[in-house]
Coordinates of C-alpha atoms and ligand atoms in Angstrom, one line a residue:
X1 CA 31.6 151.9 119.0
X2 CA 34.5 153.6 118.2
X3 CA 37.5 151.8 116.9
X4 CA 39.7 152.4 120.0
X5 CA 36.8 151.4 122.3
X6 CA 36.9 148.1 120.0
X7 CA 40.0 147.3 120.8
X8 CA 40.0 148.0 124.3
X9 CA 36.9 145.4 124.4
X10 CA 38.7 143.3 122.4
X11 CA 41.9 142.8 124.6
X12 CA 39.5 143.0 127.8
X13 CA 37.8 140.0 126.3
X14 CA 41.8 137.8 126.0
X15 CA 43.3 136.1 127.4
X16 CA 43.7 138.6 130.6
X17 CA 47.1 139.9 129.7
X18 CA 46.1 143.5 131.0
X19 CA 49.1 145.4 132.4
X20 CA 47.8 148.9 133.6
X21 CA 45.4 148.7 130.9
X22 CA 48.4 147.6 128.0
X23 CA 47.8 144.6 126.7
X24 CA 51.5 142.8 126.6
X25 CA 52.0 140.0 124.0
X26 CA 53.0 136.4 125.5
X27 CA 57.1 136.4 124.7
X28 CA 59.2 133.7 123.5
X29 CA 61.6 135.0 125.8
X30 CA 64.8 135.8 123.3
X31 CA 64.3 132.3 121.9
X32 CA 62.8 133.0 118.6
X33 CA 64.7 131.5 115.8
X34 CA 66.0 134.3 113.5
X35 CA 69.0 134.6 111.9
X36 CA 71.4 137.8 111.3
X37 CA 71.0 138.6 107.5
X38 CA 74.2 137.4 105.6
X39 CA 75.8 138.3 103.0
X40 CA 76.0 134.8 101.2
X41 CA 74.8 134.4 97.8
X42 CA 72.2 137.5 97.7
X43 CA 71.8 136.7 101.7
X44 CA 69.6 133.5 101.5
X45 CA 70.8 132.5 104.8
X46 CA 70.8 128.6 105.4
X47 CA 69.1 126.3 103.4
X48 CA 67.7 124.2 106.1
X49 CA 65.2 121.8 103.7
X50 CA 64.9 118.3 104.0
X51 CA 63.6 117.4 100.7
X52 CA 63.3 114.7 98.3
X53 CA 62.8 115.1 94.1
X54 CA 61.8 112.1 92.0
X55 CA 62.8 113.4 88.6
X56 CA 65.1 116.2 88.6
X57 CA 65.0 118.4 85.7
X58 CA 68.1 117.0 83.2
X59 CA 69.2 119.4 80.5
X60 CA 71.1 117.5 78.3
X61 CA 71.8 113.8 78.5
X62 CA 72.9 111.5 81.2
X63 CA 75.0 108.8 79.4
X64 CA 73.0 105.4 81.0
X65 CA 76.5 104.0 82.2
X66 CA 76.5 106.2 85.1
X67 CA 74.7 104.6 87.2
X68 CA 74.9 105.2 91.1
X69 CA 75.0 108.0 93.5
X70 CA 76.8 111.0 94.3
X71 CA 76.6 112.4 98.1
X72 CA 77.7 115.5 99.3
X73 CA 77.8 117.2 102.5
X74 CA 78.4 120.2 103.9
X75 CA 77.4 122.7 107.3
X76 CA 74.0 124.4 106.9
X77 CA 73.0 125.9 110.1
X78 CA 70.3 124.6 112.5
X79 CA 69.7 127.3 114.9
X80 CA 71.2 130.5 114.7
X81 CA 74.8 130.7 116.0
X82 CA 76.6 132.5 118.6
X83 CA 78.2 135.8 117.6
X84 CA 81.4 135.3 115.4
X85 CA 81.3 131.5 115.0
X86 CA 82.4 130.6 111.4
X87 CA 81.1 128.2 108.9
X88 CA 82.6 124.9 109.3
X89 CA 80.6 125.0 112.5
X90 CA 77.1 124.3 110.8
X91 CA 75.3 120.8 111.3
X92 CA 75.9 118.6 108.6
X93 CA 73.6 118.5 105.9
X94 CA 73.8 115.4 102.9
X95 CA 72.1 115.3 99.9
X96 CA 72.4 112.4 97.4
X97 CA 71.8 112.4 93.8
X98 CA 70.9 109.2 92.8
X99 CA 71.7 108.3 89.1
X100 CA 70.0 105.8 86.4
X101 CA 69.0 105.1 83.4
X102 CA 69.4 108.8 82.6
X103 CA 66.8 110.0 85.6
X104 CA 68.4 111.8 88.5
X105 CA 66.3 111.9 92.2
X106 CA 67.5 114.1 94.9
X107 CA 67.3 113.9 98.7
X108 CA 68.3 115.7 101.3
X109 CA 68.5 115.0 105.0
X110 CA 70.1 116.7 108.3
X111 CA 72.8 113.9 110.1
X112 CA 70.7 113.5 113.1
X113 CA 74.1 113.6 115.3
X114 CA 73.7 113.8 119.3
X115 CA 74.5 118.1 118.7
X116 CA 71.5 117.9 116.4
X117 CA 68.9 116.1 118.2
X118 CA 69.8 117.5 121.0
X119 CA 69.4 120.9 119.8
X120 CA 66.5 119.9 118.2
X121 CA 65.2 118.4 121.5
X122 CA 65.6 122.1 122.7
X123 CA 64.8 124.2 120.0
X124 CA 67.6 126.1 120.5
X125 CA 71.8 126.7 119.7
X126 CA 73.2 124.9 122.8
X127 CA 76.8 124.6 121.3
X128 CA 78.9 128.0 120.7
X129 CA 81.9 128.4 118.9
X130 CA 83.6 126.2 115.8
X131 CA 85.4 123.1 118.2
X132 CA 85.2 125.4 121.5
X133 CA 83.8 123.3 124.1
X134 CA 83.9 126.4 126.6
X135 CA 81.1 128.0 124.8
X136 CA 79.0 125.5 124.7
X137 CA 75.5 125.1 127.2
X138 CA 75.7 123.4 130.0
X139 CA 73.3 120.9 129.5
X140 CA 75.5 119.3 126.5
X141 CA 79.0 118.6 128.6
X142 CA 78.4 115.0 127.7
X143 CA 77.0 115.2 124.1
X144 CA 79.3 114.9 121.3
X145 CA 80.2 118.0 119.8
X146 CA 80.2 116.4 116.2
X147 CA 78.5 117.7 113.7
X148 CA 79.1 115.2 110.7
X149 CA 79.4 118.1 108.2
X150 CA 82.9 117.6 106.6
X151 CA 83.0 114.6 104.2
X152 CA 81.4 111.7 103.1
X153 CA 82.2 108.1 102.5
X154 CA 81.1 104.5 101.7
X155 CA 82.5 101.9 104.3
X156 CA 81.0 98.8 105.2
X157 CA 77.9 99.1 103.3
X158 CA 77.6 102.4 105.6
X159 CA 77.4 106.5 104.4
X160 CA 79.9 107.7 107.4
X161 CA 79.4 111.4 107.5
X162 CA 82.6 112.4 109.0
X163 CA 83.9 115.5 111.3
X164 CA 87.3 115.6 112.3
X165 CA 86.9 116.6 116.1
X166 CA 84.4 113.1 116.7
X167 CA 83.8 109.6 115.5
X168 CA 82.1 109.2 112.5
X169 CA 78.5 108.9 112.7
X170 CA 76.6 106.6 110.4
X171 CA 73.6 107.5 107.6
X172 CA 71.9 104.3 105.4
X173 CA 73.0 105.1 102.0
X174 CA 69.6 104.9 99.9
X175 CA 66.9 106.8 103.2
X176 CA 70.0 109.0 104.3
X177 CA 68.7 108.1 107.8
X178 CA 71.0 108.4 110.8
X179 CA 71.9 104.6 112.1
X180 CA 74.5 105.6 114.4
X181 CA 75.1 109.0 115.7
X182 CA 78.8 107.6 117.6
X183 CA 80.4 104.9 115.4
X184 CA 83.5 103.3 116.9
X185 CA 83.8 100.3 115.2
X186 CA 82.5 97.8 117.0
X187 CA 83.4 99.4 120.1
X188 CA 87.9 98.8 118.8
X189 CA 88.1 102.5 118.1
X190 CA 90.6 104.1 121.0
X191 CA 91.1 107.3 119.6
X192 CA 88.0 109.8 120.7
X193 CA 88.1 111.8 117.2
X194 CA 88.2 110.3 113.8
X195 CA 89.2 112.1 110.4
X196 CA 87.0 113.6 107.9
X197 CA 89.7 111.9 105.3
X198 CA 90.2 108.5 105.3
X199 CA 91.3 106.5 103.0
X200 CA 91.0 102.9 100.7
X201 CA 93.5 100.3 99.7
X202 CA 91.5 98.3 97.2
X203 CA 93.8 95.6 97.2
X204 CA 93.5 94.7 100.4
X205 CA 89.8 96.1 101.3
X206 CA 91.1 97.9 104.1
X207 CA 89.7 101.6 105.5
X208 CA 93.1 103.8 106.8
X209 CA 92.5 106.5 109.3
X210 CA 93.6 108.3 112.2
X211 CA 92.3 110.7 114.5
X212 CA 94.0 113.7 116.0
X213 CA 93.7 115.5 119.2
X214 CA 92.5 112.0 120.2
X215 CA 92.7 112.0 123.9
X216 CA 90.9 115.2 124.2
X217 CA 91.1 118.8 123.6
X218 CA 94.3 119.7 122.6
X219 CA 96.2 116.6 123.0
X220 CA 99.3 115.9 121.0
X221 CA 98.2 112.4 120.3
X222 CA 96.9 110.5 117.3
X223 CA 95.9 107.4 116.8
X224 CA 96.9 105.5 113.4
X225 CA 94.7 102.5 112.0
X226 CA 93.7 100.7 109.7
X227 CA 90.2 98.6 109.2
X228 CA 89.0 95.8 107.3
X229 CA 85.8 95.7 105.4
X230 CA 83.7 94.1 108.7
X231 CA 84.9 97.2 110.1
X232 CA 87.2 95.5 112.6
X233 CA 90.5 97.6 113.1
X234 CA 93.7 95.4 112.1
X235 CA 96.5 97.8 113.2
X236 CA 96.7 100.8 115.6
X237 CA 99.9 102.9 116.9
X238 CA 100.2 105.9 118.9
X239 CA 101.5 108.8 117.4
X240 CA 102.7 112.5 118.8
X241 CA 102.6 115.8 116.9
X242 CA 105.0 118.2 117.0
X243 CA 102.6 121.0 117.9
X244 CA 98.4 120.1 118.2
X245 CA 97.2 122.1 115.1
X246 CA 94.5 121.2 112.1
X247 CA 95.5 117.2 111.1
X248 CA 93.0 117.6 108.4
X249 CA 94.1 115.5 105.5
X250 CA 97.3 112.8 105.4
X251 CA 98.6 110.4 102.7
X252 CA 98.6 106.8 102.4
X253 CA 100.3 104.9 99.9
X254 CA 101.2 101.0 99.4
X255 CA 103.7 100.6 101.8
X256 CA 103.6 104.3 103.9
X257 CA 101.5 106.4 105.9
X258 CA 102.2 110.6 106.0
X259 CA 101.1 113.7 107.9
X260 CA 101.4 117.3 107.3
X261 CA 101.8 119.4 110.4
X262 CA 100.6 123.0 109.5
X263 CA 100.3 126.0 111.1
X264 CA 96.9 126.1 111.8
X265 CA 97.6 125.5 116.2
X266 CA 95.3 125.0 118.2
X267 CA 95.2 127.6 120.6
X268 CA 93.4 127.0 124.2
X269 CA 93.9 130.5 125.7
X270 CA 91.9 132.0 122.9
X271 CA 89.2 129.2 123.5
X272 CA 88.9 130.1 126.9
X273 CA 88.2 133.4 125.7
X274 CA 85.2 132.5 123.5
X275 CA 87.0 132.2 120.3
X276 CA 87.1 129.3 117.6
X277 CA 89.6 126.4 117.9
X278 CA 92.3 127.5 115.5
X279 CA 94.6 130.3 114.6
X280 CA 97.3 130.7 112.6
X281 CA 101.1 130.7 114.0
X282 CA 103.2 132.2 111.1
X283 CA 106.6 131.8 113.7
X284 CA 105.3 127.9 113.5
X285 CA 107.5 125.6 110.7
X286 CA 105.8 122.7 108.7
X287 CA 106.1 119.2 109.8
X288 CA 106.3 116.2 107.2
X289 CA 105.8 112.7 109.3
X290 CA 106.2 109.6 107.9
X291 CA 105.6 106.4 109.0
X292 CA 105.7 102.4 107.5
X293 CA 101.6 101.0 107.6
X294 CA 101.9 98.3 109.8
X295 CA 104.6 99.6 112.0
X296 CA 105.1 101.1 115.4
X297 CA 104.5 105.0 116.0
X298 CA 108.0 105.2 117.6
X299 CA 109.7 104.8 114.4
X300 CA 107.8 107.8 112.7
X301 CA 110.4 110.3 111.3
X302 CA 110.1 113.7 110.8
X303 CA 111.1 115.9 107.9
X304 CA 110.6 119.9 108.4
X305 CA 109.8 122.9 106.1
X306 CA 109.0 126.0 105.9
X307 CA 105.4 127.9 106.5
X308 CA 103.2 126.6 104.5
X309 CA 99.0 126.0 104.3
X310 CA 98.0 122.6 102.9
X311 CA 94.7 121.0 103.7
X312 CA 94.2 118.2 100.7
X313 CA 96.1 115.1 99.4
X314 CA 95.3 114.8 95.8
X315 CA 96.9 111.5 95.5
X316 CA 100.3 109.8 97.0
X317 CA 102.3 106.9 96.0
X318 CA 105.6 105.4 96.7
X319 CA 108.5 104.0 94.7
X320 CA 111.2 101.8 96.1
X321 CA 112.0 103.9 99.4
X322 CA 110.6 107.1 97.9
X323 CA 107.3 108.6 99.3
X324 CA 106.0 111.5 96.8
X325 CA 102.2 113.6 98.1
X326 CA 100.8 115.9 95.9
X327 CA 98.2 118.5 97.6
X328 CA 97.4 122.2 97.0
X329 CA 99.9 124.4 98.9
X330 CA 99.5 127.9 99.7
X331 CA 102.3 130.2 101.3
X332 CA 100.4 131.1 103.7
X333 CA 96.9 130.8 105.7
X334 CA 94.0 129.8 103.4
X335 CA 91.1 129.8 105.9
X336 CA 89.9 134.1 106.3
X337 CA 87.9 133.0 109.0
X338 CA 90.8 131.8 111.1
X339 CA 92.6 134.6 112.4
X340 CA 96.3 135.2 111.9
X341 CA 97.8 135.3 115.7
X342 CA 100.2 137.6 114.9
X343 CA 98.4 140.1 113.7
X344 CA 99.2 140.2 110.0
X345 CA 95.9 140.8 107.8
X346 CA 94.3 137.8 105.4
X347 CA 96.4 138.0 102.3
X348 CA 94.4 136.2 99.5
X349 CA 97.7 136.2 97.2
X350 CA 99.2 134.0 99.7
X351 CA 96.4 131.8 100.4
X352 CA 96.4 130.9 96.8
X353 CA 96.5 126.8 96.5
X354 CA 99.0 125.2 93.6
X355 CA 99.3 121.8 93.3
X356 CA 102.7 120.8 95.1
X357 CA 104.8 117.3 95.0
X358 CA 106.2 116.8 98.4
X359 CA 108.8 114.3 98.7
X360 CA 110.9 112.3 100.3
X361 CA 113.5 109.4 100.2
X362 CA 113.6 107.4 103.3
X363 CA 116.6 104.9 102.5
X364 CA 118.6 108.2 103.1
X365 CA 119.1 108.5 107.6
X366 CA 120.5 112.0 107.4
X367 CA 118.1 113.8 106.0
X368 CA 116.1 116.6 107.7
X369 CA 113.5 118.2 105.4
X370 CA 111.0 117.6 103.2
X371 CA 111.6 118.7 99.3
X372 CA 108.4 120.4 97.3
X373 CA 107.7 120.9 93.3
X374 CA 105.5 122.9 92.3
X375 CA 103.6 121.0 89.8
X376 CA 101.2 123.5 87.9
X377 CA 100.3 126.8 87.5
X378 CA 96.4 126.5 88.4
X379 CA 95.2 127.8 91.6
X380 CA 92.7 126.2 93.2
X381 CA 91.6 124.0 96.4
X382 CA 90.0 120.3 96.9
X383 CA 91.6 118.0 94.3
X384 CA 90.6 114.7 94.4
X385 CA 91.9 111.8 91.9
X386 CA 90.3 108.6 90.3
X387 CA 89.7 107.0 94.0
X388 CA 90.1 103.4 92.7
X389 CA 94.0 104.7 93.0
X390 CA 93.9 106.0 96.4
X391 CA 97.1 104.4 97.8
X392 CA 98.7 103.0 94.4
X393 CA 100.8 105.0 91.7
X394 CA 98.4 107.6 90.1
X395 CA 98.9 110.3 87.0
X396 CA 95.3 111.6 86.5
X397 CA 93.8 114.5 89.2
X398 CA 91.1 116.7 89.1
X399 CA 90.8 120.3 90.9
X400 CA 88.2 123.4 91.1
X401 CA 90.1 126.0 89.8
X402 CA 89.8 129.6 89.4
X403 CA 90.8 130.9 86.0
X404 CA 92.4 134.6 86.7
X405 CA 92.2 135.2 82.4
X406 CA 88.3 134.8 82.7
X407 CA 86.0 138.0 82.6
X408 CA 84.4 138.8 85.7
X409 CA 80.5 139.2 84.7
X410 CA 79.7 142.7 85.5
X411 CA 76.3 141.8 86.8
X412 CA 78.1 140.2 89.8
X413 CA 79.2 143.6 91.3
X414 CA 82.5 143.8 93.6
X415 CA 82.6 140.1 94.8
X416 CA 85.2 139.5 98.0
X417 CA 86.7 136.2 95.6
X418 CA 86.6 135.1 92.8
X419 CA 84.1 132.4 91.8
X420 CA 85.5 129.2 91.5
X421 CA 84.8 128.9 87.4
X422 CA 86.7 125.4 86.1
X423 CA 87.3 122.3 86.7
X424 CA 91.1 121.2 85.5
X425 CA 91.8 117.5 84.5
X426 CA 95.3 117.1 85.2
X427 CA 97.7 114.6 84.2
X428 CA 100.9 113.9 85.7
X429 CA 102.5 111.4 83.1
X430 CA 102.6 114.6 80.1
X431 CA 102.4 117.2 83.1
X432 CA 99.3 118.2 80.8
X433 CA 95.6 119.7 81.7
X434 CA 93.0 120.1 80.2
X435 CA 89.8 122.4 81.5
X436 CA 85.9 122.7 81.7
X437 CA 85.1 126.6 82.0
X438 CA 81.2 126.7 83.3
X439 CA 80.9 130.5 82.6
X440 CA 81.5 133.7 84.2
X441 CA 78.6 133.5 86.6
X442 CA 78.7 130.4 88.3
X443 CA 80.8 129.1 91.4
X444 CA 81.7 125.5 91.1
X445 CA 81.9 123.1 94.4
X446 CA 84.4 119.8 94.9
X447 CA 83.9 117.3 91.9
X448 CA 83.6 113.7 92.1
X449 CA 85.4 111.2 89.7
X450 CA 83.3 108.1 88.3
X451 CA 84.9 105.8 86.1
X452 CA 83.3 105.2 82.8
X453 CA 82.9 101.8 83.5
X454 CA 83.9 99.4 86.3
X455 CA 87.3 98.6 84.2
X456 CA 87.7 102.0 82.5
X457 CA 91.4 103.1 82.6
X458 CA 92.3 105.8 85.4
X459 CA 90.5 108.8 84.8
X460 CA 88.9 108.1 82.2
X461 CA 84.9 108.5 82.8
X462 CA 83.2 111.8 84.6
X463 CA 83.2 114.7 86.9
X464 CA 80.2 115.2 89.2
X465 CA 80.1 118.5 91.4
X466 CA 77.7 121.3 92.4
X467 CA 77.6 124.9 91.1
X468 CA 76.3 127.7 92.4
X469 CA 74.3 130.2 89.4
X470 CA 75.2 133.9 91.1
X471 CA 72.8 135.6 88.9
X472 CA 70.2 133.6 90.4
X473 CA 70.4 134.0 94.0
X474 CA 73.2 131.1 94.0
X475 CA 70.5 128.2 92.7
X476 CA 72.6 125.2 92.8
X477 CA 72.6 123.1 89.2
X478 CA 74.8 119.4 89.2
X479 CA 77.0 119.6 86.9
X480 CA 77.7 116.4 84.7
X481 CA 81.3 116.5 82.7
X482 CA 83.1 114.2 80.2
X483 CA 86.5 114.0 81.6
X484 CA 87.9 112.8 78.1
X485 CA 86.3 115.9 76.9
X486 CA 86.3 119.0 79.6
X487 CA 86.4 122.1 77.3
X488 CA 82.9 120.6 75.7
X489 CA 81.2 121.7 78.8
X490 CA 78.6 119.6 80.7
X491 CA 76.8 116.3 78.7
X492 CA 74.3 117.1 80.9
X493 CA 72.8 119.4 83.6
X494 CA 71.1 118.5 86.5
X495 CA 68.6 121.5 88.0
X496 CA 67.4 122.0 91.1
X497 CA 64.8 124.2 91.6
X498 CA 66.9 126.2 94.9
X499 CA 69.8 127.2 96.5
X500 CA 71.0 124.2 98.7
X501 CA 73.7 125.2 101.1
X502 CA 77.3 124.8 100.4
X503 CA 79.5 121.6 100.3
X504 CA 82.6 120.7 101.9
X505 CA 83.2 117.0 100.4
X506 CA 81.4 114.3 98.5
X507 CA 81.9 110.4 97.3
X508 CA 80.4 108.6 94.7
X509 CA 79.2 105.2 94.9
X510 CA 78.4 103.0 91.9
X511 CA 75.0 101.2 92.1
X512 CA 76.9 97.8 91.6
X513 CA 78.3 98.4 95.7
X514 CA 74.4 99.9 96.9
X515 CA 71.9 97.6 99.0
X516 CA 69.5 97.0 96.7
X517 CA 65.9 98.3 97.0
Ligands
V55_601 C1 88.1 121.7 106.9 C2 86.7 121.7 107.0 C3 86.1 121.7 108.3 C4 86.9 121.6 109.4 C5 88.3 121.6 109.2 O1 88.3 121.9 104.5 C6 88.8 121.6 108.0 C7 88.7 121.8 105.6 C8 83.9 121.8 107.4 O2 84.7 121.7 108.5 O3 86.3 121.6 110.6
FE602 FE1 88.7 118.1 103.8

């Protein structure tokens, strides 16, 4: 038999699917999971694994007085998305390094929010674009469009994985197992969004939140609240923003709560057109709201400025009447992949982050604007502080930075930014930094603070943060820093043996808070 009379026999004897002699494969009919080739980190595409590691490689040592775990989260697609959607619109993804006795074990698990699951359920994209319900399917009108992929925090003996656009949804801290996919505290949450940012008073135990756009898309309302440790809510008030745009971060300090309005709108005609949720209004000013914890929204005040991009609060505090906010402020849009509605192209010398003191003194009744210092000359995003001080007077603060006087490694061809290549320890008391440089071929993520002990003065312990190796197809190593020491580089290295996706935020919790085995 010749071999085309083979393989004519061959099809005649299948499954039947003749079509004027043509045999015609069975199709998946366009839903075949693919994704577009990308041109992050060598073009790995997502990292999708669910994985766990007993006995990470360490190089180096891990001093036995850390002892807890460090989560992080961050989007990592599920299904291939629609046609332009950014980002910040992958499902979130956790992973938790759990630390002792100088051994490191790694998981990592999908939140199983309602989008997830239900996607799953499908096997299929059935949401569209970043926050743009218009895009979505259909069959998902009543799912929440959450994807928990934004931060990360301990409450209530609870992991909440947060988003800003949802409540938060609930993962058990040692199986990273979803527990609730819609957590409104016992039912008392009013507010149908809840921030990725919350924050702690550890003198009184209680949570501090809010949630913007809370009545639905769009609306100019937010809810303020705070929480005690049952997870009851103690105190709510009704807010109204200036204009509905990005409410990402605020500030909370002993005896205040603040809000920075940005720029960032929300912009429903370009929804309805099948774009993401945001764009940037340069013609839009900056809003500074302040308002006394405990009191009624209608007493909030107001203080303007000019255009400014500022997504993170380092750390605030108050003294006597004064309210002072320190977060990394750009001159202009920091996000590339939210367009600039006026047309004006993404300018990344603008978008630059330094670490700005916003203030304010509220015993005076006539003032109308904010006032900003500019504290540093680092650029960078995501500083985060000693969290034990979230809420109290603080001097110590720790940002990724980018160090501009660094070589480039010529290996890494034309890069469109520049990695992210320190973390700086800064200290507000002597206005003083000091820096851990990892190298000219890594990118470094958000850190983590934990405190050399459970009494160690503020700052005074480690960093904890991912880094990406760019020689090595972006394989991601957790990097372990003294922070009474940053130029010695790491004490120890933690290596995983792949590229895991990209965080947004992490929390560290000490083993003396964990459920216990
Ligand atoms: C941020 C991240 C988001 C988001 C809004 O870092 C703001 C800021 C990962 O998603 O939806
Ligand atoms: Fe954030």
């Amino acid at each position: 038999m010749g071999r085309r009379k083979f393989m004519g026999a061959l099809a005649a004897a299948g499954t039947g699917a003749m079509a004027g002699g043509l045999s015609v494969s069975p199709s998946a009919h366009g839903d075949t999971v693919h994704f577009p080739p990308s041109s992050y980190l060598g073009g790995a595409g997502p990292f999708r694994s669910e994985c766990d590691i007993r006995d990470c490689d360490v190089i180096g040592e891990i001093p036995t007085n850390i002892d807890g775990a460090f989560y992080r989260v961050g989007p990592d697609w599920q299904y291939p998305p629609m046609t332009g959607n950014i980002p910040f619109d992958g499902e979130g993804h956790v992973s938790m390094f759990r630390i002792s006795n100088g051994h490191v074990d790694f998981k990592s698990r999908y939140a199983r929010t309602q989008r997830y699951k239900a996607q799953s359920a499908a096997r299929k994209r059935l949401f569209g674009m970043y926050r743009n319900p218009f895009t979505d399917d259909a069959s998902v009108k009543n799912i929440s469009r959450g994807t928990a992929n934004t931060h990360i925090v301990y409450y209530n003996g609870k992991m909440l994985a947060l988003k800003e656009d949802s409540p938060p949804v609930v993962l058990d801290p040692l199986t990273l197992e979803t527990v609730d996919d819609y957590y409104t505290f016992h039912g008392e949450l009013a507010s149908l969004t809840h921030t990725a940012h919350p924050k702690f008073d550890h003198a009184t135990g209680e949570m501090i939140s809010f949630g913007y756009e809370a009545k639905g898309l769009a609306s100019d309302d937010v809810l303020v609240f705070s929480a005690d440790a049952q997870g009851h809510i103690t105190w709510q008030t009704w807010i109204k923003v200036p204009y509905v745009g990005m409410l990402h971060d605020f500030a909370v300090t002993e005896k205040y709560v603040a809000f920075l309005c940005v720029p960032m709108a929300t912009n429903v005609e370009r929804m309805k057109q099948g774009q993401v949720h945001f764009a940037w209004d340069s013609m839009l000013p900056t809003w500074f709201g302040v308002l006394e914890r405990g009191g009624d929204g209608k007493d909030l005040r107001w203080f303007k400025g000019p255009e400014r991009c500022a997504t993170h609060v380092m750390g605030a505090f108050s003294e006597g009447h004064t309210l002072y906010v320190d977060m990394d402020m750009a001159l202009k849009n920091q996000f590339p992949f939210f367009p600039n509605l006026h047309g004006e192209p993404f300018d990344p010398k603008a978008a630059s982050g330094y670490l700005t003191r916003l203030s304010v003194d509220l015993s005076k009744k006539d003032i109308r604007e904010y006032s900003m210092e500019r504290l540093y000359p680092q650029t960078g995003v995501l500083p985060r502080q000693d969290d034990r001080y979230q809420t109290k007077p603080y001097h110590v603060g720790f940002m990724p930075t980018t160090d501009a006087t660094k070589p480039l490694n010529p290996k890494l061809g034309n890069l469109p930014f520049r990695p992210t290549n320190s973390y700086t320890r800064f200290d507000h008391a002597t206005r003083s930094t000091s820096q851990f440089y990892i190298g000219d071929a890594s990118s470094l993520q958000e850190a983590c603070f934990v405190p050399r002990s459970e009494n160690a003065a503020e700052g005074d312990g480690y960093l904890v943060g991912v880094a990406h190796r760019l020689l090595e197809g972006g394989r991601t190593d957790l990097v372990i820093v003294d922070t009474q020491h940053m130029e010695d580089g790491p004490v120890a290295t933690v290596r995983l043996p792949f590229r895991s996706y990209s965080q947004v935020h992490g929390w560290w919790v000490p083993a003396s808070q964990l459920p216990k085995m």
